[in-house]
PDB file of C-alpha atoms in Angstrom:
ATOM      1  CA  MET A   1     115.082  29.859 109.523  1.00 53.00           C
ATOM      2  CA  GLN A   2     113.228  27.360 111.506  1.00 57.00           C
ATOM      3  CA  VAL A   3     111.791  29.765 114.004  1.00 55.00           C
ATOM      4  CA  SER A   4     110.355  31.973 110.937  1.00 56.00           C
ATOM      5  CA  LEU A   5     109.111  29.060 109.372  1.00 54.00           C
ATOM      6  CA  LEU A   6     107.483  28.200 112.411  1.00 54.00           C
ATOM      7  CA  ASN A   7     105.991  31.630 113.088  1.00 55.00           C
ATOM      8  CA  SER A   8     104.685  31.598 110.032  1.00 53.00           C
ATOM      9  CA  PHE A   9     102.627  28.130 111.158  1.00 55.00           C
ATOM     10  CA  VAL A  10     101.828  30.148 114.575  1.00 56.00           C
ATOM     11  CA  ASN A  11     100.447  33.324 112.878  1.00 56.00           C
ATOM     12  CA  PRO A  12      99.855  32.522 108.874  1.00 55.00           C
ATOM     13  CA  TRP A  13      97.599  35.522 108.583  1.00 52.00           C
ATOM     14  CA  ARG A  14     100.860  38.035 109.656  1.00 55.00           C
ATOM     15  CA  HIS A  15     101.693  39.326 106.242  1.00 53.00           C
ATOM     16  CA  VAL A  16      98.299  39.611 105.647  1.00 51.00           C
ATOM     17  CA  ARG A  17      97.373  42.405 108.292  1.00 56.00           C
ATOM     18  CA  ARG A  18     101.012  43.487 107.196  1.00 56.00           C
ATOM     19  CA  GLN A  19      99.973  44.091 103.853  1.00 59.00           C
ATOM     20  CA  ALA A  20      96.584  45.369 104.514  1.00 55.00           C
ATOM     21  CA  ALA A  21      97.547  48.276 106.346  1.00 55.00           C
ATOM     22  CA  PHE A  22      99.972  49.515 103.942  1.00 51.00           C
ATOM     23  CA  VAL A  23      96.900  49.031 100.828  1.00 53.00           C
ATOM     24  CA  ALA A  24      95.116  51.517 103.808  1.00 55.00           C
ATOM     25  CA  VAL A  25      97.968  53.354 104.308  1.00 51.00           C
ATOM     26  CA  LEU A  26      97.794  53.962 100.334  1.00 51.00           C
ATOM     27  CA  ALA A  27      94.951  54.808  99.663  1.00 57.00           C
ATOM     28  CA  SER A  28      94.159  56.827 102.247  1.00 62.00           C
ATOM     29  CA  LEU A  29      97.419  59.461 100.971  1.00 59.00           C
ATOM     30  CA  LEU A  30      96.389  58.494  97.682  1.00 57.00           C
ATOM     31  CA  ALA A  31      92.888  60.058  98.691  1.00 60.00           C
ATOM     32  CA  GLN A  32      94.695  62.906 100.581  1.00 66.00           C
ATOM     33  CA  SER A  33      96.246  64.307  97.257  1.00 60.00           C
ATOM     34  CA  ALA A  34      93.076  63.777  95.321  1.00 54.00           C
ATOM     35  CA  VAL A  35      90.890  66.180  97.364  1.00 54.00           C
ATOM     36  CA  ALA A  36      93.961  68.364  98.263  1.00 57.00           C
ATOM     37  CA  GLY A  37      94.023  68.428  93.682  1.00 54.00           C
ATOM     38  CA  GLU A  38      90.731  68.864  93.465  1.00 52.00           C
ATOM     39  CA  VAL A  39      91.011  72.149  95.938  1.00 51.00           C
ATOM     40  CA  GLY A  40      93.795  73.304  95.074  1.00 53.00           C
ATOM     41  CA  GLN A  41      92.233  73.398  91.217  1.00 52.00           C
ATOM     42  CA  SER A  42      89.169  74.890  92.421  1.00 51.00           C
ATOM     43  CA  ALA A  43      91.143  77.543  94.173  1.00 57.00           C
ATOM     44  CA  ALA A  44      92.854  78.039  90.785  1.00 54.00           C
ATOM     45  CA  ALA A  45      89.587  78.452  89.327  1.00 53.00           C
ATOM     46  CA  ALA A  46      87.761  80.876  91.834  1.00 68.00           C
ATOM     47  CA  GLN A  47      90.735  82.924  91.424  1.00 79.00           C
ATOM     48  CA  ALA A  48      91.514  83.685  87.807  1.00 87.00           C
ATOM     49  CA  PRO A  49      94.169  85.427  87.208  1.00 93.00           C
ATOM     50  CA  LEU A  50      93.848  89.382  87.392  1.00 92.00           C
ATOM     51  CA  THR A  51      93.778  92.378  84.071  1.00 93.00           C
ATOM     52  CA  ARG A  52      96.038  94.922  83.576  1.00 94.00           C
ATOM     53  CA  ALA A  53      92.502  97.015  85.133  1.00 94.00           C
ATOM     54  CA  GLU A  54      92.153  95.776  87.383  1.00 95.00           C
ATOM     55  CA  VAL A  55      96.154  95.507  89.247  1.00 96.00           C
ATOM     56  CA  VAL A  56      95.657  99.307  87.821  1.00 96.00           C
ATOM     57  CA  ALA A  57      92.616 100.030  89.730  1.00 96.00           C
ATOM     58  CA  ASP A  58      93.668  97.883  93.017  1.00 96.00           C
ATOM     59  CA  LEU A  59      97.134  99.966  93.115  1.00 95.00           C
ATOM     60  CA  ARG A  60      94.636 103.307  93.216  1.00 96.00           C
ATOM     61  CA  LEU A  61      92.872 102.280  95.785  1.00 96.00           C
ATOM     62  CA  TRP A  62      96.025 101.538  97.901  1.00 94.00           C
ATOM     63  CA  HIS A  63      97.110 104.728  97.488  1.00 93.00           C
ATOM     64  CA  ARG A  64      93.933 106.652  98.326  1.00 94.00           C
ATOM     65  CA  SER A  65      93.206 104.893 101.136  1.00 93.00           C
ATOM     66  CA  GLY A  66      96.772 106.234 102.021  1.00 89.00           C
ATOM     67  CA  ALA A  67      98.099 102.804 103.041  1.00 87.00           C
ATOM     68  CA  ASP A  68     101.655 102.844 101.233  1.00 87.00           C
ATOM     69  CA  GLN A  69     102.097 105.844 103.478  1.00 84.00           C
ATOM     70  CA  TYR A  70     102.431 103.365 106.578  1.00 82.00           C
ATOM     71  CA  ALA A  71     103.468 100.192 105.048  1.00 81.00           C
ATOM     72  CA  GLU A  72     107.279 100.720 104.464  1.00 79.00           C
ATOM     73  CA  LEU A  73     107.086 101.161 108.548  1.00 77.00           C
ATOM     74  CA  ALA A  74     105.006  98.049 108.973  1.00 75.00           C
ATOM     75  CA  ARG A  75     107.026  96.048 107.082  1.00 75.00           C
ATOM     76  CA  TYR A  76     111.006  96.951 107.501  1.00 76.00           C
ATOM     77  CA  TYR A  77     110.810  98.418 110.890  1.00 76.00           C
ATOM     78  CA  GLY A  78     108.140  95.992 112.195  1.00 73.00           C
ATOM     79  CA  LEU A  79     105.929  99.622 113.772  1.00 73.00           C
ATOM     80  CA  ASN A  80     102.493  98.933 114.749  1.00 73.00           C
ATOM     81  CA  VAL A  81     101.023 101.840 113.657  1.00 75.00           C
ATOM     82  CA  ALA A  82      98.061 102.469 114.474  1.00 82.00           C
ATOM     83  CA  GLU A  83      97.566 104.524 110.982  1.00 83.00           C
ATOM     84  CA  TYR A  84      98.560 101.871 108.727  1.00 84.00           C
ATOM     85  CA  ASP A  85      95.722  99.630 110.117  1.00 86.00           C
ATOM     86  CA  GLN A  86      93.119 102.196 109.640  1.00 91.00           C
ATOM     87  CA  ALA A  87      94.654 102.817 106.332  1.00 90.00           C
ATOM     88  CA  VAL A  88      94.739  99.019 105.131  1.00 90.00           C
ATOM     89  CA  ALA A  89      90.862  98.622 106.923  1.00 94.00           C
ATOM     90  CA  GLU A  90      89.508 101.419 104.607  1.00 95.00           C
ATOM     91  CA  TYR A  91      92.043  99.678 101.357  1.00 96.00           C
ATOM     92  CA  LYS A  92      89.992  96.370 102.191  1.00 96.00           C
ATOM     93  CA  ARG A  93      86.257  98.374 102.679  1.00 96.00           C
ATOM     94  CA  LEU A  94      87.033 100.105  98.741  1.00 96.00           C
ATOM     95  CA  ARG A  95      88.498  96.866  97.701  1.00 96.00           C
ATOM     96  CA  THR A  96      85.392  94.963  98.545  1.00 96.00           C
ATOM     97  CA  GLY A  97      82.931  97.434  97.438  1.00 95.00           C
ATOM     98  CA  PRO A  98      81.909  99.471  94.816  1.00 96.00           C
ATOM     99  CA  ALA A  99      84.332 101.444  94.286  1.00 96.00           C
ATOM    100  CA  TYR A 100      86.363  98.839  93.085  1.00 96.00           C
ATOM    101  CA  ALA A 101      83.962  98.568  90.459  1.00 96.00           C
ATOM    102  CA  ALA A 102      84.145 102.304  89.317  1.00 96.00           C
ATOM    103  CA  GLU A 103      87.651 101.991  89.392  1.00 96.00           C
ATOM    104  CA  VAL A 104      88.220  99.307  86.798  1.00 96.00           C
ATOM    105  CA  ALA A 105      85.318 100.887  85.038  1.00 96.00           C
ATOM    106  CA  LYS A 106      87.772 104.146  85.220  1.00 96.00           C
ATOM    107  CA  VAL A 107      90.905 102.758  84.182  1.00 96.00           C
ATOM    108  CA  LEU A 108      89.127 100.781  80.820  1.00 95.00           C
ATOM    109  CA  ALA A 109      88.142 104.242  79.783  1.00 95.00           C
ATOM    110  CA  GLU A 110      91.323 105.465  80.065  1.00 94.00           C
ATOM    111  CA  GLU A 111      92.852 102.251  78.434  1.00 92.00           C
ATOM    112  CA  GLN A 112      90.333 103.185  75.725  1.00 91.00           C
ATOM    113  CA  ALA A 113      90.915 106.640  75.204  1.00 90.00           C
ATOM    114  CA  ASN A 114      94.673 106.187  75.172  1.00 88.00           C
ATOM    115  CA  ARG A 115      94.592 103.093  72.415  1.00 85.00           C
ATOM    116  CA  GLY A 116      92.233 105.668  70.606  1.00 77.00           C
ATOM    117  CA  VAL A 117      94.198 108.550  70.711  1.00 66.00           C
ATOM    118  CA  ALA A 118      97.808 106.008  69.825  1.00 58.00           C
ATOM    119  CA  VAL A 119      95.610 105.273  66.944  1.00 49.00           C
ATOM    120  CA  SER A 120      94.730 108.580  65.666  1.00 51.00           C
ATOM    121  CA  GLN A 121      98.983 109.685  66.095  1.00 52.00           C
ATOM    122  CA  ALA A 122      99.817 106.815  64.244  1.00 48.00           C
ATOM    123  CA  THR A 123      97.795 106.647  61.563  1.00 51.00           C
ATOM    124  CA  VAL A 124      98.129 111.187  61.224  1.00 45.00           C
ATOM    125  CA  ARG A 125     102.280 110.552  61.056  1.00 51.00           C
TER     126      ARG A 125
END
């Protein structure tokens, strides 16, 4: 007891330094979590959920590129097939180019036509 009392007289700032270090670490952690939250929110806002037409168009482009033929070999058997890499490159080209927008428009037109057929069939019955 006397030793700790003596230490507090010798170095009265020891506890203050510990508290300051604790506060600095706590502030750093809070700042990191706030930045991570902002990044997560902006990423979520930038990547809105896909519509059904966008998903269908994406799947059609995947099939059109031929990547679906080699995906099982690459995924399950670990085979590095050059054709798969080429097909994925073609898929990415289609997905980032005007073909994607055209395919989405095509899917939307098909859905609209199917709704019109369904409505006319429902009124006939």
